[in-house]
Short mmCIF file of C-alpha atoms in Angstrom, two decimals:
data_model
loop_
_atom_site.label_atom_id
_atom_site.label_comp_id
_atom_site.label_asym_id
_atom_site.label_seq_id
_atom_site.Cartn_x
_atom_site.Cartn_y
_atom_site.Cartn_z
CA MET A 14 16.23 -7.56 -0.32
CA LYS A 15 16.88 -4.51 1.88
CA ALA A 16 13.39 -3.21 1.09
CA PHE A 17 11.83 -6.63 1.77
CA LYS A 18 13.51 -6.96 5.16
CA SER A 19 12.73 -3.44 6.25
CA MET A 20 9.11 -3.69 5.12
CA LEU A 21 8.69 -7.08 6.76
CA ARG A 22 10.08 -5.79 10.04
CA THR A 23 7.80 -2.76 10.05
CA GLU A 24 4.71 -4.66 8.91
CA LEU A 25 5.26 -7.31 11.59
CA LYS A 26 5.53 -4.64 14.26
CA LEU A 27 2.38 -2.92 13.01
CA SER A 28 0.50 -6.20 12.82
CA LEU A 29 1.48 -7.19 16.37
CA ARG A 30 0.56 -3.70 17.59
CA GLY A 31 -2.90 -4.26 16.07
CA MET A 32 -3.32 -7.47 18.19
CA ASP A 33 -6.24 -8.86 16.16
CA MET A 34 -4.15 -11.32 14.14
CA PHE A 35 -2.40 -12.47 17.30
CA LEU A 36 -5.81 -13.32 18.71
CA PHE A 37 -7.27 -14.91 15.57
CA ALA A 38 -4.18 -16.71 14.29
CA ILE A 39 -2.33 -17.68 17.47
CA CYS A 40 -4.76 -17.68 20.41
CA ALA A 41 -7.93 -18.98 18.71
CA PRO A 42 -6.33 -22.25 17.47
CA LEU A 43 -4.73 -22.82 20.89
CA VAL A 44 -8.01 -22.29 22.72
CA THR A 45 -9.77 -24.68 20.34
CA LEU A 46 -7.04 -27.26 20.90
CA VAL A 47 -7.33 -27.01 24.67
CA ILE A 48 -11.12 -27.35 24.57
CA LEU A 49 -10.94 -30.37 22.27
CA GLY A 50 -8.13 -31.86 24.33
CA ILE A 51 -10.00 -31.53 27.60
CA THR A 52 -13.36 -32.74 26.31
CA CYS A 53 -12.46 -35.64 24.05
CA GLY A 54 -8.79 -35.45 23.17
CA ASN A 55 -7.60 -38.92 24.06
CA GLN A 56 -10.70 -40.85 23.11
CA PRO A 57 -10.46 -42.89 19.93
CA ALA A 58 -11.51 -40.81 16.90
CA SER A 59 -14.27 -43.31 16.18
CA THR A 60 -15.20 -46.69 17.57
CA GLY A 61 -12.31 -49.01 17.00
CA ALA A 62 -10.09 -46.31 15.44
CA GLU A 63 -6.35 -46.61 16.05
CA HIS A 64 -5.77 -42.90 16.48
CA THR A 65 -7.21 -40.53 19.06
CA PHE A 66 -9.57 -37.67 18.42
CA LEU A 67 -6.82 -35.13 19.03
CA GLU A 68 -4.47 -36.90 16.62
CA GLN A 69 -7.16 -36.77 13.98
CA SER A 70 -7.83 -33.08 14.63
CA PHE A 71 -4.28 -31.78 14.73
CA GLY A 72 -4.05 -31.03 11.00
CA ALA A 73 -7.38 -29.22 11.10
CA LEU A 74 -6.37 -27.10 14.09
CA ALA A 75 -3.13 -26.18 12.38
CA SER A 76 -5.10 -24.78 9.45
CA ILE A 77 -7.12 -22.27 11.52
CA SER A 78 -4.27 -19.81 11.53
CA ILE A 79 -3.74 -20.16 7.78
CA CYS A 80 -7.42 -19.51 7.25
CA ALA A 81 -7.44 -16.44 9.51
CA GLY A 82 -4.34 -14.93 7.94
CA GLY A 83 -5.10 -15.90 4.39
CA VAL A 84 -8.70 -15.01 3.87
CA MET A 85 -9.14 -12.43 6.66
CA GLY A 86 -5.81 -10.74 7.39
CA LEU A 87 -4.34 -10.56 3.90
CA PRO A 88 -7.30 -9.19 1.93
CA LEU A 89 -8.12 -6.67 4.65
CA VAL A 90 -4.62 -5.29 4.90
CA VAL A 91 -4.16 -5.03 1.12
CA SER A 92 -7.49 -3.30 0.57
CA ASP A 93 -6.92 -1.07 3.61
CA TYR A 94 -3.58 0.05 2.20
CA ARG A 95 -5.23 0.79 -1.09
CA GLY A 96 -8.12 2.65 0.56
CA ARG A 97 -5.76 4.76 2.66
CA GLY A 98 -3.68 5.74 -0.35
CA ILE A 99 -0.59 3.92 0.93
CA LEU A 100 -0.32 1.89 -2.27
CA LYS A 101 -0.67 5.11 -4.25
CA ARG A 102 2.33 6.49 -2.39
CA TYR A 103 4.25 3.26 -3.06
CA ARG A 104 3.43 3.66 -6.72
CA VAL A 105 5.70 6.70 -6.94
CA THR A 106 8.61 4.78 -5.42
CA PRO A 107 10.69 2.01 -7.03
CA VAL A 108 8.85 -0.76 -5.13
CA SER A 109 7.04 -3.46 -7.13
CA PRO A 110 3.55 -4.84 -6.44
CA SER A 111 4.94 -8.34 -6.03
CA LEU A 112 7.26 -7.15 -3.24
CA ILE A 113 4.38 -5.48 -1.39
CA LEU A 114 2.31 -8.67 -1.64
CA ALA A 115 5.27 -10.90 -0.77
CA VAL A 116 5.86 -8.97 2.46
CA GLN A 117 2.26 -9.46 3.55
CA VAL A 118 2.41 -13.15 2.64
CA ALA A 119 5.58 -13.45 4.73
CA VAL A 120 3.87 -11.82 7.72
CA TYR A 121 1.00 -14.31 7.65
CA THR A 122 3.36 -17.22 6.96
CA LEU A 123 5.18 -16.37 10.18
CA TYR A 124 1.87 -16.29 12.07
CA ALA A 125 0.94 -19.70 10.63
CA LEU A 126 4.29 -21.29 11.48
CA LEU A 127 4.20 -19.84 14.98
CA SER A 128 0.69 -21.21 15.39
CA LEU A 129 1.79 -24.66 14.18
CA LEU A 130 4.67 -24.69 16.63
CA SER A 131 2.59 -23.52 19.58
CA LEU A 132 -0.15 -26.04 18.77
CA TYR A 133 2.34 -28.88 18.63
CA LEU A 134 4.00 -27.88 21.90
CA ALA A 135 0.64 -27.50 23.65
CA ALA A 136 -0.74 -30.77 22.28
CA ALA A 137 2.40 -32.71 23.14
CA GLY A 138 2.91 -31.06 26.51
CA LEU A 139 -0.66 -31.01 27.78
CA PHE A 140 -2.30 -34.01 26.15
CA GLY A 141 0.57 -36.36 25.30
CA TYR A 142 0.02 -35.95 21.56
CA ARG A 143 2.29 -37.94 19.26
CA PHE A 144 2.78 -37.03 15.62
CA ARG A 145 2.51 -40.33 13.71
CA GLY A 146 3.07 -39.23 10.15
CA SER A 147 6.03 -37.93 8.20
CA PRO A 148 6.93 -34.39 9.27
CA LEU A 149 8.22 -33.60 5.79
CA ARG A 150 4.99 -34.69 4.14
CA PHE A 151 2.99 -32.70 6.67
CA LEU A 152 5.10 -29.61 6.12
CA CYS A 153 4.73 -29.87 2.35
CA GLY A 154 0.98 -30.16 2.78
CA TYR A 155 1.02 -27.24 5.16
CA LEU A 156 2.87 -25.07 2.65
CA LEU A 157 0.46 -26.10 -0.07
CA VAL A 158 -2.57 -25.16 2.04
CA MET A 159 -0.87 -21.89 2.86
CA GLY A 160 -0.16 -21.24 -0.80
CA SER A 161 -3.73 -21.75 -1.86
CA MET A 162 -5.36 -19.90 1.04
CA PHE A 163 -2.98 -16.95 0.82
CA SER A 164 -3.42 -16.70 -2.91
CA ILE A 165 -7.19 -16.53 -2.42
CA GLY A 166 -6.60 -13.72 0.06
CA MET A 167 -4.29 -11.85 -2.31
CA MET A 168 -6.85 -12.11 -5.05
CA VAL A 169 -9.67 -10.83 -2.85
CA GLY A 170 -7.50 -7.99 -1.57
CA GLY A 171 -6.47 -7.17 -5.09
CA LEU A 172 -9.89 -7.24 -6.70
CA ALA A 173 -12.23 -5.91 -3.99
CA PRO A 174 -13.34 -2.41 -5.01
CA ASN A 175 -13.03 -1.01 -1.46
CA THR A 176 -12.22 -1.93 2.12
CA LYS A 177 -15.87 -2.51 3.03
CA MET A 178 -16.38 -4.92 0.15
CA ALA A 179 -13.13 -6.71 1.02
CA GLY A 180 -14.45 -7.14 4.58
CA VAL A 181 -17.70 -8.62 3.32
CA ILE A 182 -15.97 -11.05 0.94
CA ALA A 183 -13.41 -11.99 3.59
CA SER A 184 -16.15 -12.79 6.10
CA ALA A 185 -18.09 -14.74 3.49
CA LEU A 186 -15.01 -16.89 2.93
CA TYR A 187 -13.66 -17.03 6.46
CA PHE A 188 -16.63 -18.07 8.55
CA PRO A 189 -17.98 -20.88 6.34
CA MET A 190 -14.46 -22.26 5.94
CA LEU A 191 -13.74 -22.03 9.65
CA LEU A 192 -16.98 -23.84 10.53
CA PHE A 193 -17.57 -26.31 7.70
CA SER A 194 -14.17 -27.31 6.39
CA GLY A 195 -13.38 -29.27 9.51
CA ALA A 196 -11.04 -26.65 10.98
CA THR A 197 -13.11 -26.28 14.13
CA LEU A 198 -16.10 -28.67 13.87
CA PRO A 199 -14.94 -32.20 13.01
CA TYR A 200 -15.62 -33.10 9.37
CA GLU A 201 -16.16 -36.75 10.28
CA GLY A 202 -19.09 -35.82 12.50
CA MET A 203 -20.95 -33.97 9.75
CA PRO A 204 -23.89 -35.52 7.91
CA SER A 205 -22.78 -36.76 4.50
CA ALA A 206 -24.87 -34.12 2.68
CA LEU A 207 -23.02 -31.38 4.54
CA GLN A 208 -19.71 -33.14 3.86
CA LYS A 209 -20.43 -32.95 0.13
CA VAL A 210 -21.04 -29.20 0.38
CA ALA A 211 -17.96 -28.77 2.56
CA ASP A 212 -15.87 -30.59 -0.05
CA ILE A 213 -16.25 -27.54 -2.33
CA LEU A 214 -14.30 -25.41 0.14
CA PRO A 215 -10.60 -25.46 -0.64
CA LEU A 216 -9.72 -25.59 3.03
CA THR A 217 -11.65 -28.88 3.37
CA GLN A 218 -9.33 -30.37 0.76
CA GLY A 219 -6.33 -28.88 2.53
CA ILE A 220 -7.36 -30.32 5.88
CA LYS A 221 -7.82 -33.76 4.32
CA LEU A 222 -4.28 -33.47 3.08
CA LEU A 223 -2.92 -32.48 6.49
CA LYS A 224 -4.95 -35.16 8.22
CA ALA A 225 -3.63 -37.85 5.90
CA ALA A 226 -0.08 -36.64 6.44
CA SER A 227 -0.34 -36.44 10.22
CA LEU A 228 -1.98 -39.87 10.55
CA ASN A 229 0.36 -41.47 8.03
CA ALA A 230 -2.57 -42.45 5.81
CA PRO A 231 -1.76 -43.60 2.25
CA ALA A 232 -0.69 -40.80 -0.06
CA GLY A 233 -3.00 -41.91 -2.86
CA SER A 234 -6.02 -40.34 -1.16
CA ALA A 235 -4.22 -37.00 -1.16
CA LEU A 236 -3.79 -36.62 -4.90
CA VAL A 237 -7.13 -34.96 -5.62
CA PRO A 238 -6.86 -32.41 -2.78
CA MET A 239 -3.30 -31.69 -3.84
CA ALA A 240 -4.28 -31.03 -7.43
CA ILE A 241 -7.15 -28.76 -6.32
CA MET A 242 -4.92 -26.76 -3.96
CA LEU A 243 -2.24 -26.29 -6.61
CA ALA A 244 -4.76 -25.18 -9.21
CA ILE A 245 -6.32 -22.65 -6.85
CA ALA A 246 -2.94 -21.23 -5.90
CA ALA A 247 -1.81 -20.90 -9.50
CA ILE A 248 -5.02 -19.24 -10.70
CA CYS A 249 -5.32 -16.82 -7.78
CA ILE A 250 -1.68 -15.72 -7.86
CA CYS A 251 -1.87 -15.02 -11.59
CA VAL A 252 -5.12 -13.10 -11.21
CA SER A 253 -3.90 -11.06 -8.24
CA LEU A 254 -0.66 -10.00 -9.96
CA GLN A 255 -2.33 -9.40 -13.32
CA PHE A 256 -5.11 -7.26 -11.89
CA PHE A 257 -3.17 -5.56 -9.11
CA ARG A 258 -4.50 -2.05 -8.59
CA TRP A 259 -2.64 0.70 -6.76
CA GLU A 260 -5.83 2.72 -6.30
CA MET B 3 20.36 23.41 -19.21
CA GLN B 4 18.48 20.21 -20.01
CA GLU B 5 14.75 19.82 -19.63
CA ALA B 6 13.94 17.77 -16.53
CA ILE B 7 10.18 17.65 -17.06
CA LYS B 8 8.48 17.90 -20.40
CA VAL B 9 4.71 17.74 -20.89
CA LYS B 10 3.08 17.95 -24.29
CA GLY B 11 -0.60 18.15 -25.11
CA LEU B 12 -1.76 16.58 -21.85
CA ALA B 13 -5.53 16.09 -21.66
CA LYS B 14 -7.81 14.31 -19.24
CA SER B 15 -11.54 14.22 -18.65
CA TYR B 16 -13.69 12.45 -16.09
CA GLY B 17 -16.73 11.43 -18.11
CA LYS B 18 -18.03 14.66 -19.54
CA LEU B 19 -16.09 16.83 -17.11
CA LEU B 20 -13.02 18.26 -18.71
CA ALA B 21 -10.21 18.21 -16.14
CA LEU B 22 -7.21 19.14 -18.31
CA GLU B 23 -6.98 20.37 -21.87
CA ASN B 24 -3.83 20.61 -23.93
CA ILE B 25 -1.37 21.29 -21.13
CA ASN B 26 2.18 22.02 -22.27
CA LEU B 27 4.95 22.49 -19.74
CA SER B 28 8.67 22.43 -19.72
CA VAL B 29 10.86 22.65 -16.64
CA LYS B 30 14.61 23.01 -16.95
CA GLY B 31 16.87 21.08 -14.60
CA GLY B 32 17.65 22.95 -11.38
CA THR B 33 14.67 25.31 -11.68
CA ALA B 34 11.27 25.43 -10.04
CA LEU B 35 7.83 25.59 -11.62
CA GLY B 36 4.75 26.57 -9.64
CA LEU B 37 1.34 25.43 -10.81
CA LEU B 38 -1.37 27.81 -9.63
CA GLY B 39 -5.13 27.66 -9.83
CA ALA B 40 -8.29 27.62 -7.77
CA ASN B 41 -9.54 24.44 -6.08
CA GLY B 42 -10.76 22.15 -8.84
CA ALA B 43 -8.77 23.94 -11.56
CA GLY B 44 -6.92 20.70 -12.30
CA LYS B 45 -3.63 21.10 -10.44
CA SER B 46 -3.66 17.75 -8.67
CA THR B 47 -4.97 15.99 -11.77
CA ALA B 48 -2.08 17.53 -13.73
CA VAL B 49 0.45 16.33 -11.15
CA GLU B 50 -1.05 12.83 -11.13
CA CYS B 51 -1.19 12.57 -14.91
CA ILE B 52 2.43 13.68 -15.10
CA LEU B 53 3.47 11.12 -12.47
CA GLY B 54 1.44 8.40 -14.11
CA THR B 55 -0.78 7.67 -11.10
CA LYS B 56 -3.65 8.79 -13.35
CA ARG B 57 -3.86 7.84 -17.01
CA ALA B 58 -4.08 10.88 -19.26
CA ASP B 59 -6.43 10.63 -22.23
CA ARG B 60 -3.86 12.24 -24.51
CA GLY B 61 -0.45 13.78 -24.38
CA ARG B 62 3.16 12.89 -23.70
CA VAL B 63 5.14 13.19 -20.50
CA SER B 64 8.81 12.72 -19.95
CA ILE B 65 10.63 13.16 -16.65
CA LEU B 66 14.44 12.97 -16.75
CA GLY B 67 13.97 11.57 -20.25
CA MET B 68 11.86 8.67 -18.98
CA ASP B 69 8.23 7.66 -19.39
CA PRO B 70 6.55 7.48 -15.95
CA HIS B 71 4.50 4.42 -16.94
CA ARG B 72 7.08 2.42 -18.80
CA ASP B 73 10.10 3.31 -16.67
CA ARG B 74 8.29 3.59 -13.34
CA LYS B 75 10.81 1.77 -11.15
CA ARG B 76 13.87 3.40 -12.67
CA LEU B 77 12.30 6.86 -12.67
CA PHE B 78 11.07 6.92 -9.08
CA GLU B 79 14.52 5.99 -7.85
CA ARG B 80 15.39 9.59 -8.84
CA VAL B 81 12.10 11.41 -8.26
CA GLY B 82 10.47 12.29 -4.93
CA VAL B 83 6.76 12.95 -4.52
CA GLN B 84 4.61 14.53 -1.85
CA PHE B 85 0.90 14.10 -2.48
CA GLN B 86 -1.70 16.48 -1.12
CA GLU B 87 -3.04 13.83 1.22
CA GLY B 88 -0.17 12.27 3.14
CA ARG B 89 -1.35 8.83 4.22
CA CYS B 90 0.40 6.05 6.05
CA GLN B 91 -0.15 2.82 7.96
CA GLU B 92 -2.23 2.87 11.15
CA GLY B 93 -0.05 3.17 14.24
CA ILE B 94 3.28 3.65 12.41
CA THR B 95 5.83 5.98 14.02
CA VAL B 96 7.76 8.78 12.33
CA GLY B 97 11.03 6.84 12.58
CA GLU B 98 9.49 3.63 11.21
CA LEU B 99 7.86 5.41 8.28
CA CYS B 100 11.15 7.12 7.40
CA ALA B 101 13.19 3.92 7.69
CA LEU B 102 10.64 2.01 5.62
CA THR B 103 10.60 4.68 2.91
CA ALA B 104 14.39 4.98 2.87
CA SER B 105 14.70 1.20 2.41
CA LEU B 106 12.87 1.44 -0.91
CA TYR B 107 15.72 3.42 -2.50
CA GLN B 108 19.24 2.46 -3.42
CA LYS B 109 21.02 5.55 -2.10
CA PRO B 110 18.68 7.32 0.30
CA ALA B 111 19.49 10.34 2.43
CA ASP B 112 19.84 9.89 6.18
CA PRO B 113 16.31 10.22 7.59
CA ALA B 114 17.62 11.63 10.90
CA ASP B 115 19.36 14.52 9.14
CA LEU B 116 16.31 15.41 7.09
CA LEU B 117 13.96 15.18 10.06
CA ALA B 118 16.24 17.50 12.04
CA GLN B 119 16.41 19.94 9.15
CA PHE B 120 12.61 20.08 8.97
CA GLY B 121 12.16 20.53 12.71
CA LEU B 122 11.08 16.96 13.46
CA GLY B 123 14.30 15.83 15.11
CA GLY B 124 12.75 14.79 18.40
CA ARG B 125 9.68 13.10 16.94
CA GLN B 126 11.15 9.81 15.67
CA LYS B 127 9.24 7.73 18.21
CA SER B 128 5.92 9.58 17.87
CA PRO B 129 3.08 7.86 16.04
CA VAL B 130 2.43 9.80 12.84
CA LYS B 131 -1.23 10.27 13.77
CA GLU B 132 -0.21 12.20 16.89
CA LEU B 133 1.64 14.86 14.87
CA SER B 134 0.04 18.25 14.32
CA GLY B 135 -1.13 19.09 10.80
CA GLY B 136 1.98 21.15 10.13
CA GLN B 137 4.37 18.50 11.45
CA ARG B 138 2.66 15.88 9.35
CA GLN B 139 2.96 18.06 6.28
CA ARG B 140 6.69 18.54 6.90
CA LEU B 141 7.10 14.79 7.44
CA PHE B 142 5.74 14.09 3.98
CA VAL B 143 8.08 16.68 2.48
CA VAL B 144 10.90 14.81 4.25
CA LEU B 145 9.69 11.53 2.70
CA ALA B 146 9.71 13.16 -0.75
CA LEU B 147 13.33 14.24 -0.23
CA LEU B 148 14.49 10.88 1.18
CA PRO B 149 15.53 9.39 -2.18
CA ASN B 150 17.97 12.30 -2.69
CA PRO B 151 15.87 13.10 -5.73
CA GLU B 152 16.86 15.00 -8.85
CA VAL B 153 13.24 16.07 -9.32
CA VAL B 154 10.66 16.59 -6.59
CA PHE B 155 6.89 17.00 -6.95
CA LEU B 156 5.20 18.83 -4.09
CA ASP B 157 1.42 19.13 -4.11
CA GLU B 158 0.48 22.03 -1.82
CA LEU B 159 3.60 21.67 0.24
CA THR B 160 3.03 24.30 2.93
CA THR B 161 -0.74 24.12 3.41
CA GLY B 162 -1.32 24.08 7.16
CA LEU B 163 2.17 25.32 8.10
CA ASP B 164 2.78 28.39 10.27
CA THR B 165 4.83 31.29 8.92
CA GLU B 166 8.09 30.22 10.49
CA ALA B 167 7.78 26.64 9.31
CA ARG B 168 6.93 27.79 5.78
CA ARG B 169 10.05 29.96 5.66
CA GLY B 170 12.09 27.00 6.90
CA VAL B 171 10.72 24.71 4.20
CA TRP B 172 11.37 27.34 1.52
CA ALA B 173 14.94 27.81 2.68
CA ALA B 174 15.59 24.06 2.67
CA LEU B 175 14.16 23.73 -0.83
CA SER B 176 15.99 26.79 -2.21
CA GLU B 177 19.26 25.39 -0.93
CA ARG B 178 18.60 22.10 -2.72
CA LYS B 179 17.55 23.91 -5.87
CA LYS B 180 20.93 25.66 -5.95
CA LYS B 181 22.53 22.21 -5.90
CA GLY B 182 20.51 21.20 -8.94
CA LEU B 183 17.16 19.92 -7.63
CA THR B 184 14.27 20.48 -10.02
CA ILE B 185 11.03 21.39 -8.25
CA PHE B 186 7.47 21.04 -9.50
CA LEU B 187 5.00 22.41 -6.99
CA THR B 188 1.38 23.41 -6.72
CA SER B 189 0.38 26.15 -4.37
CA HIS B 190 -2.27 28.59 -3.28
CA PHE B 191 0.25 31.03 -1.85
CA MET B 192 1.66 33.77 -4.05
CA ASP B 193 4.48 34.58 -1.61
CA GLU B 194 5.56 30.93 -1.78
CA VAL B 195 5.58 30.92 -5.54
CA GLU B 196 7.50 34.21 -5.66
CA ALA B 197 10.04 32.91 -3.15
CA LEU B 198 10.68 29.58 -4.84
CA CYS B 199 9.60 29.48 -8.45
CA ASP B 200 11.43 30.59 -11.57
CA GLN B 201 8.35 29.98 -13.61
CA ILE B 202 4.63 29.89 -12.94
CA CYS B 203 1.74 28.37 -14.78
CA ILE B 204 -1.84 29.36 -14.00
CA LEU B 205 -4.62 26.84 -14.60
CA LYS B 206 -8.24 27.75 -14.97
CA ARG B 207 -10.81 24.98 -15.39
CA GLY B 208 -8.21 22.66 -16.85
CA ARG B 209 -6.68 25.15 -19.29
CA THR B 210 -3.45 27.09 -19.06
CA VAL B 211 -4.20 30.81 -18.92
CA PHE B 212 -0.64 31.96 -18.23
CA CYS B 213 2.84 30.50 -18.34
CA GLY B 214 6.00 32.47 -17.68
CA THR B 215 7.82 34.28 -14.87
CA ALA B 216 5.99 35.88 -11.99
CA ALA B 217 7.20 39.30 -13.19
CA ASP B 218 5.78 38.64 -16.66
CA ALA B 219 2.49 37.63 -15.10
CA VAL B 220 2.24 40.98 -13.33
CA ALA B 221 3.45 42.91 -16.39
CA GLY B 222 0.92 41.18 -18.64
CA SER B 223 -1.96 42.22 -16.40
CA PRO B 224 -3.27 45.63 -15.36
CA CYS B 225 -2.26 44.80 -11.74
CA ASP B 226 0.65 45.61 -9.43
CA THR B 227 1.02 42.41 -7.41
CA LEU B 228 1.15 38.75 -8.34
CA GLU B 229 -1.91 38.02 -6.23
CA ASP B 230 -3.97 40.62 -8.06
CA ALA B 231 -2.60 39.47 -11.39
CA TYR B 232 -3.46 35.85 -10.49
CA LEU B 233 -7.03 36.87 -9.66
CA TRP B 234 -7.21 38.84 -12.87
CA TYR B 235 -6.04 35.82 -14.94
CA THR B 236 -8.47 33.48 -13.26
CA SER B 237 -11.45 35.85 -12.93
CA GLU B 238 -14.72 34.63 -14.39
CA GLY B 239 -15.40 37.90 -16.24
CA ARG B 240 -12.20 37.62 -18.27
CA ASP B 241 -13.45 34.92 -20.61
CA SER B 242 -16.46 36.94 -21.64
CA ARG B 243 -14.33 40.09 -22.07
CA GLU B 244 -12.03 38.14 -24.33
CA SER B 245 -14.78 36.63 -26.36
CA VAL B 246 -16.53 39.96 -26.92
#
């Protein structure tokens, strides 16, 4: 526990010093929220819909930070530490791989929670947003999305042969998910062919889950996304721990 | 005294390149062994195969009676390591790196004391990347000593240090050796090996060409100094002379 706390403290400081995650995981979702809020926030989500556009988008916006931390931040930091020989140095100490990974997951979890909080405060304060659903259900969904996205990141960081490759894979996951899963561009506005493609992305499923929870939609429609998210998380965590490489 | 490090029949090759062949070493507790050899002779590979960061093709290693692969977590609670290339996180400061490293051990030494002893007392707030080569080198020796180890591995510990700093590092290590620390080091400096080591082992292209005390090394050669003897043991002509 002492090692976890000390590592978490140091890694948080280093991450904040780097600034990039603050921009991608905290500022980017806020900026997107403000733009959406100003342009079409309080219009109905579709003709005759009961909820506003912003209410429909809140779950998606909240997932931007998870996406940035999970598939960009996590794999890059793990592969960077391997490339620099930091993991090799850890290997000749009593620390375990799972502790090293858990610390990084904790760092990005904090970013995600901070992003969620700042988004809620901004949406409520600036655009009169009201959360209609069950906070508990939303939070469970949020943790599930986090679990699956972070486990993808851990797996990429663990398996990528070098930092450059990790960067390429991270970008190949990050940008399509950010654009097509509904995190930034609204899923509902996509042509149905594109929606079908987007459905393959795990984040699309996650956003559906968050959307249903925040709009208080029936839980039945969330079962498939939930099963997919859980399966992804389980597989990726097993793979990343099984194939963890120090060098 | 008990054997702290025992290596038997260690062998490693990279593809067709033979890096180590049948290395046998034994280091008693509270003594120091110096591994000598030219660049590429296999010193770092030997250290890494002993520590378990590289998989040996053959051979058995035991440190403090433990297997570095099987007992990794238990073993490295009691063993400190300084690798040739000291690397750390981008932007981390000396104090942060020391605190982080100390937190990994159950009963670590006080980082501030060690930093002061190695002449880095005032550098706690400096980013590691702003240190000079010699300061950086000393920092990684400090990190290796943080666990209060019983055995320490030092790969080229004073490369890049000035004369005064080298003497300081030797004195600090000798003092710890007297208290029972076992030291395994690699070096290019004969004066360092003579000052610190009870035993030397000379590697040449992955094979041991001499193992024993520095005095024996000189006595077993036609030379008067350890440096000349070392060059004699590792000279290219010697193989052909032997095989004639």
